[in-house]
Coordinates of C-alpha atoms and ligand atoms in Angstrom, one line a residue:
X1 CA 85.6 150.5 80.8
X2 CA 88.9 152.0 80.7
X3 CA 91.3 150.0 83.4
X4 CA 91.6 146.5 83.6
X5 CA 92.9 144.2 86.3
X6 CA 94.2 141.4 84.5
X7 CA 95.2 138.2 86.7
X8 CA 97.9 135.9 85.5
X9 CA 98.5 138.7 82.4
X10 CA 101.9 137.0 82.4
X11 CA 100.8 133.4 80.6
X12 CA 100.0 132.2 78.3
X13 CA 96.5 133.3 77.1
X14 CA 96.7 136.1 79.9
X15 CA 99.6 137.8 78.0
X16 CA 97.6 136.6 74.8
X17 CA 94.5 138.9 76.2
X18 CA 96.9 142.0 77.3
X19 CA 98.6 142.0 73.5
X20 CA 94.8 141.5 72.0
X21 CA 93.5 144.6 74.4
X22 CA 96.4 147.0 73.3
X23 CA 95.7 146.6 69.5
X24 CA 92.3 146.4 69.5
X25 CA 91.1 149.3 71.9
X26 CA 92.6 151.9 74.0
X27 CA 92.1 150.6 78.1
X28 CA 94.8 150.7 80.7
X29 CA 96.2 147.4 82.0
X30 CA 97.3 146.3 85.3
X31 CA 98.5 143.0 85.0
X32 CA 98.3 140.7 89.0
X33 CA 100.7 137.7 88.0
X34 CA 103.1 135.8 90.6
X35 CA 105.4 134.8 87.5
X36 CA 105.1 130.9 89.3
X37 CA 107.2 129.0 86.0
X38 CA 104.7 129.2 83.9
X39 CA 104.8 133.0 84.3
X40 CA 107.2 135.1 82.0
X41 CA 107.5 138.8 81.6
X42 CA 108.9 138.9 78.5
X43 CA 105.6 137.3 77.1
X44 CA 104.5 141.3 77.7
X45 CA 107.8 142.4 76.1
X46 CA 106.5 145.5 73.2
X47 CA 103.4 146.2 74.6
X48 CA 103.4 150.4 74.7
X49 CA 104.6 151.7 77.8
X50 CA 102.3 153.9 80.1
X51 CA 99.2 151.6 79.2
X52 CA 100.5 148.5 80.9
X53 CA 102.1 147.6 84.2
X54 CA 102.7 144.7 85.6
X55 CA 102.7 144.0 89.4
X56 CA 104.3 140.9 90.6
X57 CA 102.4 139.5 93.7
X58 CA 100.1 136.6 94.4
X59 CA 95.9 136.8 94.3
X60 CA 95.6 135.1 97.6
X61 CA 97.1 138.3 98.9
X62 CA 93.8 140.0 100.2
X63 CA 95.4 143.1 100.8
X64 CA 97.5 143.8 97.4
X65 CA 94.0 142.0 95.4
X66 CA 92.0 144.7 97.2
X67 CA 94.0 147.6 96.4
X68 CA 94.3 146.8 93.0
X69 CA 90.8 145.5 92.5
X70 CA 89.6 149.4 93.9
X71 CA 91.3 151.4 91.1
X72 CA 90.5 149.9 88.2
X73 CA 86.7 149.2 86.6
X74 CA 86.8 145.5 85.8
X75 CA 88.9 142.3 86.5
X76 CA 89.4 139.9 84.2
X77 CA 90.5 136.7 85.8
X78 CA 93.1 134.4 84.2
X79 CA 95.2 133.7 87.1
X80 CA 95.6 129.9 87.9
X81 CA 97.8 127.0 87.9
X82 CA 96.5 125.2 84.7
X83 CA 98.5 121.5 83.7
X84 CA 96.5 118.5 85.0
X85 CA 99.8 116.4 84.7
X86 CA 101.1 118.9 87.1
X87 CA 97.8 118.8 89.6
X88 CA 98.2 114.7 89.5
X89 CA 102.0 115.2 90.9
X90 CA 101.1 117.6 93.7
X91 CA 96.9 118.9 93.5
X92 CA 98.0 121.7 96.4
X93 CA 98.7 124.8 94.6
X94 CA 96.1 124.2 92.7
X95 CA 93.5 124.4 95.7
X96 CA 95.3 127.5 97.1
X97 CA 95.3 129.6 93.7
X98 CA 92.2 128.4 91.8
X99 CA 90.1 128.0 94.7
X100 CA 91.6 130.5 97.8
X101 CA 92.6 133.2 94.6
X102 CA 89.5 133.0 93.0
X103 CA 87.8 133.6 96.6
X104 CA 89.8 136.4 97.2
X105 CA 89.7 138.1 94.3
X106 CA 85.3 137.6 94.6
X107 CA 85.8 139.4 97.9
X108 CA 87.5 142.3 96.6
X109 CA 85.3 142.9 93.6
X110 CA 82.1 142.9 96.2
X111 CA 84.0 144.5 98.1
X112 CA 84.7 147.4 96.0
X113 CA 81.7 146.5 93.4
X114 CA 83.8 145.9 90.7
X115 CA 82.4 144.1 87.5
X116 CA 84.1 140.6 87.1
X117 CA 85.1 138.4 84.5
X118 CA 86.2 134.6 85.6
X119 CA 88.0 132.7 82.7
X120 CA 87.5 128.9 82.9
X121 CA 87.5 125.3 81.1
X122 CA 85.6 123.0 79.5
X123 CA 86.9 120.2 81.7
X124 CA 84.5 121.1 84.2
X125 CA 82.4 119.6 82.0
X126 CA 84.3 116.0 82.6
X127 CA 84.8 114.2 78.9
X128 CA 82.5 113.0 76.4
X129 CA 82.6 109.1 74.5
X130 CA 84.7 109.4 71.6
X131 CA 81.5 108.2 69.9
X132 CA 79.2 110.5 71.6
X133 CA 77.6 112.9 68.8
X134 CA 76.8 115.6 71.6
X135 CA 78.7 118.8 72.9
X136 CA 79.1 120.3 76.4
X137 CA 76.4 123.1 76.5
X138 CA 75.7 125.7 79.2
X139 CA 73.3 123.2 80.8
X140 CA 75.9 120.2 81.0
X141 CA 76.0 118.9 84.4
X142 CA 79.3 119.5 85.8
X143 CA 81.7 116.2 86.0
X144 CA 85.3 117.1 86.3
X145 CA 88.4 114.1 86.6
X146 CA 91.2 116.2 87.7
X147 CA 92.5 117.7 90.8
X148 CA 92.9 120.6 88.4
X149 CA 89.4 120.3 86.5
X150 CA 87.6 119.9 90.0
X151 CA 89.3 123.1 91.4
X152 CA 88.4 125.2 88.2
X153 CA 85.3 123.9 88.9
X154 CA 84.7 124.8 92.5
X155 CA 86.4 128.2 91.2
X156 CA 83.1 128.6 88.8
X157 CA 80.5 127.8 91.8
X158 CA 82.3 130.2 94.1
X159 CA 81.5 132.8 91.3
X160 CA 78.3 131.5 90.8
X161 CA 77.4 131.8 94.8
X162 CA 78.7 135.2 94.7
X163 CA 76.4 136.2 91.8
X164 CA 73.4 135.0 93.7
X165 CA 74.5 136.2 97.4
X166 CA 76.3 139.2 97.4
X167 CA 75.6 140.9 93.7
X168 CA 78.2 140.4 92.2
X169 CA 78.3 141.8 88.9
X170 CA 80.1 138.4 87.6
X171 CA 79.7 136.6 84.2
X172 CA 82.1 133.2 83.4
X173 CA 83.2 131.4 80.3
X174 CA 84.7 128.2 79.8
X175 CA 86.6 127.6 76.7
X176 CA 88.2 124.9 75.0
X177 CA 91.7 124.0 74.7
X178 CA 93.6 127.0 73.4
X179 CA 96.9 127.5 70.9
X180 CA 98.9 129.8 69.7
X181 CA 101.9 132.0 71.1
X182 CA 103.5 132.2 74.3
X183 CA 102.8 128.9 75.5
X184 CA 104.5 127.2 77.8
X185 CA 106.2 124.0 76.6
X186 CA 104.7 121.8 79.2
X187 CA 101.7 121.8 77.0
X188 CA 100.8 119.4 74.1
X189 CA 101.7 121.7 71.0
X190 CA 104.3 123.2 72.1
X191 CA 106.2 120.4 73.9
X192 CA 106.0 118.6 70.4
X193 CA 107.3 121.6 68.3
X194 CA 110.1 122.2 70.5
X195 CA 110.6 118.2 70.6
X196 CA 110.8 118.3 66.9
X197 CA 113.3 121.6 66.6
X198 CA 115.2 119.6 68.9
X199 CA 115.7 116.5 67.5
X200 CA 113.4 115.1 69.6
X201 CA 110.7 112.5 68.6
X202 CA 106.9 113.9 69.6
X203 CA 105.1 111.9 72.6
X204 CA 102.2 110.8 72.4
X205 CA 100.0 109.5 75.6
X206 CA 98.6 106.2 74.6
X207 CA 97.0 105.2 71.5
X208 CA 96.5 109.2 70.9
X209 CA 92.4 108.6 70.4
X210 CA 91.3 111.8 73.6
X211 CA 90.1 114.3 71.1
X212 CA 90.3 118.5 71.9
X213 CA 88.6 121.1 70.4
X214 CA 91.5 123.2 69.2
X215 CA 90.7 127.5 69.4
X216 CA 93.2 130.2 68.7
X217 CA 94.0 132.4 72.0
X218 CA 93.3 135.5 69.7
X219 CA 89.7 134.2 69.5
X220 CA 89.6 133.4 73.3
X221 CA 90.4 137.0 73.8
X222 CA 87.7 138.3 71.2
X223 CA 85.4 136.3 72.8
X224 CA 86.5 137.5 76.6
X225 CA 86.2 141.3 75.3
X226 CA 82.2 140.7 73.9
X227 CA 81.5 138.8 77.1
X228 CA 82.8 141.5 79.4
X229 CA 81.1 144.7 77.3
X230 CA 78.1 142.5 76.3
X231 CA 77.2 139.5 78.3
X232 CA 74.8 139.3 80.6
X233 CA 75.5 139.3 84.4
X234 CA 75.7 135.8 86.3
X235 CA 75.2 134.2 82.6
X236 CA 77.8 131.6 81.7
X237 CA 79.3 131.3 77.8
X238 CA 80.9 128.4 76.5
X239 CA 83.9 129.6 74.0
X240 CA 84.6 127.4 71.2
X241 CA 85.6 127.4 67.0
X242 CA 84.6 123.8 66.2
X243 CA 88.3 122.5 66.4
X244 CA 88.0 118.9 66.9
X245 CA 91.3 116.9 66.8
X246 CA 92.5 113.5 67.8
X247 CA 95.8 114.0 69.4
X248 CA 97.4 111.8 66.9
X249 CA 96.0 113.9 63.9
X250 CA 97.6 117.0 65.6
X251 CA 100.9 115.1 66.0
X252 CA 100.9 114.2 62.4
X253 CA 100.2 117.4 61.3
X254 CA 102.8 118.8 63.0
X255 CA 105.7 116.5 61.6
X256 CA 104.1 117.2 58.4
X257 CA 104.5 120.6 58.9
X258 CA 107.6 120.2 60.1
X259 CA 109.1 118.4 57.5
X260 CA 109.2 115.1 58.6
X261 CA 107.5 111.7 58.2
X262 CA 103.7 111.3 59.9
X263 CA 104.6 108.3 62.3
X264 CA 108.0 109.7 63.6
X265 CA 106.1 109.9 66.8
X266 CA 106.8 108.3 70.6
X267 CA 103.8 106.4 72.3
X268 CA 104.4 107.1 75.8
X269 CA 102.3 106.1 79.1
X270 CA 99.1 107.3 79.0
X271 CA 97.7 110.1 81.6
X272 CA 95.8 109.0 84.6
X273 CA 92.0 109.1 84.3
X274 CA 92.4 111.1 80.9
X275 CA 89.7 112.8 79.8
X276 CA 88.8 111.2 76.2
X277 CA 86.8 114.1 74.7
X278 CA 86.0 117.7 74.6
X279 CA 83.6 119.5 72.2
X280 CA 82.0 122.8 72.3
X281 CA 78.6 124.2 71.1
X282 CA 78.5 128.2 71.2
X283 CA 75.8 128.8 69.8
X284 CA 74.8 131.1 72.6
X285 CA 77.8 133.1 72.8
X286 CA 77.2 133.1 68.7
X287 CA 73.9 134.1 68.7
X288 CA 73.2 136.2 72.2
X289 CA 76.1 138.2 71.7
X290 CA 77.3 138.0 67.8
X291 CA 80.7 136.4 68.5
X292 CA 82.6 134.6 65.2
X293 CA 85.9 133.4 65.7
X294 CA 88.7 134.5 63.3
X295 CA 90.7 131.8 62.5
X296 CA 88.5 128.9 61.6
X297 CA 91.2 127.1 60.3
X298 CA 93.6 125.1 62.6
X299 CA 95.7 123.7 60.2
X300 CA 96.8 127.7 59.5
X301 CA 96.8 128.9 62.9
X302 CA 98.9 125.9 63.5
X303 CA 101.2 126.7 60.7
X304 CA 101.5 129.9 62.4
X305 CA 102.3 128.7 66.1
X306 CA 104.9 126.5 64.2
X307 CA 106.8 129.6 63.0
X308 CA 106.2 131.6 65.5
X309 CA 108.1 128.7 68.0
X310 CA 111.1 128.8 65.4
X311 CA 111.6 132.2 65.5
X312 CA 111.3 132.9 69.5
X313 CA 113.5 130.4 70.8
X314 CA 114.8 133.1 73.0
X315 CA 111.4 133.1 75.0
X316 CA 111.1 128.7 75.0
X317 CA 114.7 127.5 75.3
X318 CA 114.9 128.1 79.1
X319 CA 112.0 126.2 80.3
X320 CA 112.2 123.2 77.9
X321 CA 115.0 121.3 80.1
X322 CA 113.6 121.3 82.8
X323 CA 110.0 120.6 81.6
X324 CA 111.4 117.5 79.9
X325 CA 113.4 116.3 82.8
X326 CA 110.2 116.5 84.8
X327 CA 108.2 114.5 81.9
X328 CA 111.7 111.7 82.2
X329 CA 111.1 111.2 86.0
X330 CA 106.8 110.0 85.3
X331 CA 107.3 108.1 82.3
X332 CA 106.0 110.4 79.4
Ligands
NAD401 P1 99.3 129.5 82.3 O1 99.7 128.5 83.3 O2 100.0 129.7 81.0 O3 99.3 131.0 83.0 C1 98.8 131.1 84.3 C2 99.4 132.5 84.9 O4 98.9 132.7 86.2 C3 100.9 132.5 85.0 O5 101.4 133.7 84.5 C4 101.2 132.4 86.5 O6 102.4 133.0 86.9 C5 100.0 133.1 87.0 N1 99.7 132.6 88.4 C6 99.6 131.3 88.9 N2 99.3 131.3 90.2 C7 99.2 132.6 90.6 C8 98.9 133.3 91.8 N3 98.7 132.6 92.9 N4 98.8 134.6 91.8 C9 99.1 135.4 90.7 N5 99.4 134.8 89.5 C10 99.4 133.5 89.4 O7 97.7 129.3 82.0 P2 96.9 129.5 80.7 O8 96.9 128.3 79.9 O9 97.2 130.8 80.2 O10 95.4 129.6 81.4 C11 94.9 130.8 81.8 C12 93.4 130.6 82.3 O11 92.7 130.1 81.2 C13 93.3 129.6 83.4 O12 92.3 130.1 84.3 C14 92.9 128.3 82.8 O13 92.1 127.5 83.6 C15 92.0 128.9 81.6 N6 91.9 128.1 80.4 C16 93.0 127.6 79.8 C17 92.9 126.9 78.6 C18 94.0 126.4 77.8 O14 93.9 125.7 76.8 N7 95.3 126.6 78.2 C19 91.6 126.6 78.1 C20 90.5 127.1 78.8 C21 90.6 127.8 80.0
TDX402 O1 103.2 115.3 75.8 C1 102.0 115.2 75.8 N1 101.4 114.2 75.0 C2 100.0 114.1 74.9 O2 99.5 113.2 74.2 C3 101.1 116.2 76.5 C4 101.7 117.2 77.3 C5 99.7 116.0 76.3 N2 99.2 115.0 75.6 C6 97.7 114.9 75.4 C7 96.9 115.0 76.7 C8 95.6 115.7 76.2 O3 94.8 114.7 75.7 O4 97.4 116.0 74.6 C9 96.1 116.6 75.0 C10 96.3 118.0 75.4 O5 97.1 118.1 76.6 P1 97.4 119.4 77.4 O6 98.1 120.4 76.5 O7 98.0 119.1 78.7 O8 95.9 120.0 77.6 P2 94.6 119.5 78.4 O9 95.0 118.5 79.5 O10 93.6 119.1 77.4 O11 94.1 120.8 79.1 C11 94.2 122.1 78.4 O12 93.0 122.5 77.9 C12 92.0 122.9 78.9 C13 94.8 123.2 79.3 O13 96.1 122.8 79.8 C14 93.9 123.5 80.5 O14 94.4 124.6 81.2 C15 92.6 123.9 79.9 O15 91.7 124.0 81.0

């Protein structure tokens, strides 16, 4: 494989993927990303010239998807609108990216038979019990709360259909909830680091119990990368590092971090129908293909996200207003 098609290269773990790709081996990049707001260009800023372009355009355009899908060898597909606060305000973009993109995008890589690579979520899944001692596995029926979890959703059976139907040479992974740089402040860790530089006080969503299973984005892109040169076609892999965290432990640890006392939090409303647990076995993505994540140790990577916030202000500052005054108008 030497040229990518990377959807939605400009996000967050997208633009995480793109950076992991250029130190790690030597394929060309074309990145497919709208730049919607959680889009930025500079998230790309430094990678070496000549090995990646990015082309602004949207992957419910058949035409431009089709062109682009035909001159490269693979497509890796990230693109998506991704905040489930955001799908509970207005659920329509969602269905026309997740669901018409993904579509699209399936059409053009049968059309030109073009190995595929759909990047999903564990909130297919639905939640587990806080008390529950299982995991979601590969066989977990699918159960998903959100208009955002039920479109990634329908995005994996569409894949799924196109495996079985048309040949697709497809394989999907759903991963738990990712960190790290680049990030758009609308999300949890972020919105609470920038809070905190800002003088801010951390919100929480009710008593802060929902648990996630916290993995670095550099280990989401290591695991993408053995999927797509070693996974098997129309197999699904869960991607996980054992990161279980109650929201209120990662709140903590951040004011800790940050210098500042443990409970110098804000409860705020809680999120409708909230999903109370994810947790991840990947054992087959462990044992079938030999993945190991990196950095099996949140509280570092964490650290790290921390500093990395504090030194790119440059990149943050011009969503965070606007992010918050959204946040003001529902409550949280
Ligand atoms: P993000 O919102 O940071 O980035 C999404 C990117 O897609 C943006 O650059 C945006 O401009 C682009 N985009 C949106 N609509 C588009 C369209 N119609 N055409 C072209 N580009 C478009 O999202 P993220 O957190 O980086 O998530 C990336 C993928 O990973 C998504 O498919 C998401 O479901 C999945 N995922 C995310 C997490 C997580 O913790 N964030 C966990 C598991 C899976
Ligand atoms: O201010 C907040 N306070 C708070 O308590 C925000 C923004 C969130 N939360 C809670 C809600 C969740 O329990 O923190 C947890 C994490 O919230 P998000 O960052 O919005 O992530 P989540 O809803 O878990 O979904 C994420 O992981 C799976 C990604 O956004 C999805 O794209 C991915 O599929």
């Amino acid at each position: 494989m030497k040229s990518l098609l990377v959807t939605g290269g400009a996000g967050f773990i997208g633009s995480n993927f793109v950076h992991f790709l250029m130190e790690t081996t030597d394929v060309t990049v074309t990145v497919l990303d709208k730049l919607t707001y959680a889009g930025n260009r500079d998230s790309l800023k430094g990678v070496p010239e000549g090995r990646v372009e990015l082309v602004v355009g949207d992957i419910t355009d058949a035409v431009l998807v089709g062109a682009l899908t035909e001159r490269a060898d693979a497509v890796v597909h990230y693109a998506a609108e991704s905040h489930n606060d955001n799908s509970l305000q207005d659920p329509r973009p969602f269905l026309d990216t997740n669901i018409i993109g993904t579509y699209t995008l399936l059409e053009a890589a049968r059309r030109h038979g073009k190995r595929f690579h759909h990047i999903s979520t564990d909130e297919v899944y639905g939640d587990l019990e806080l008390d529950d001692p299982g995991r979601f596995t590969e066989q977990t029926p699918y159960n998903p709360s959100s208009p955002y979890s039920s479109t990634k959703a329908g995005s994996d059976l569409l894949v799924r259909a196109w495996v079985r139907s048309f040949g697709v040479q497809a394989t999907i992974s759903n991963c738990s909830n990712n960190y790290g740089p680049y990030q758009h402040v609308e999300k949890f860790i972020p919105r609470q680091i920038t809070n905190v530089i800002d003088g801010v006080r951390p919100k929480l969503y009710g008593a802060g119990q929902n648990v996630r299973d916290w993995i670095h984005a550099d280990d989401h892109s290591s695991a993408v990368w053995t999927i797509l040169n070693r996974g098997e076609i129309g197999q699904t892999y869960l991607i996980g590092a054992d990161g279980e965290q109650s929201n209120k432990d990662v709140v903590e640890r951040i004011l800790k971090e940050m210098g500042l006392p443990a409970d110098a939090y804000d409860r705020v409303i809680d999120r409708v129908g909230h999903d109370l647990r994810y947790a991840i076995d990947s054992t087959r993505l462990r044992t079938e293909l030999g993945w190991e994540p990196r950095f099996p140790h949140f509280e570092q990577g964490l650290a790290e996200t921390i500093a990395w916030y504090r030194e790119n202000e440059a990149w943050w500052r011009p969503q965070k207003a606007a992010t918050e005054s959204r946040y003001t108008e529902q409550g949280q």
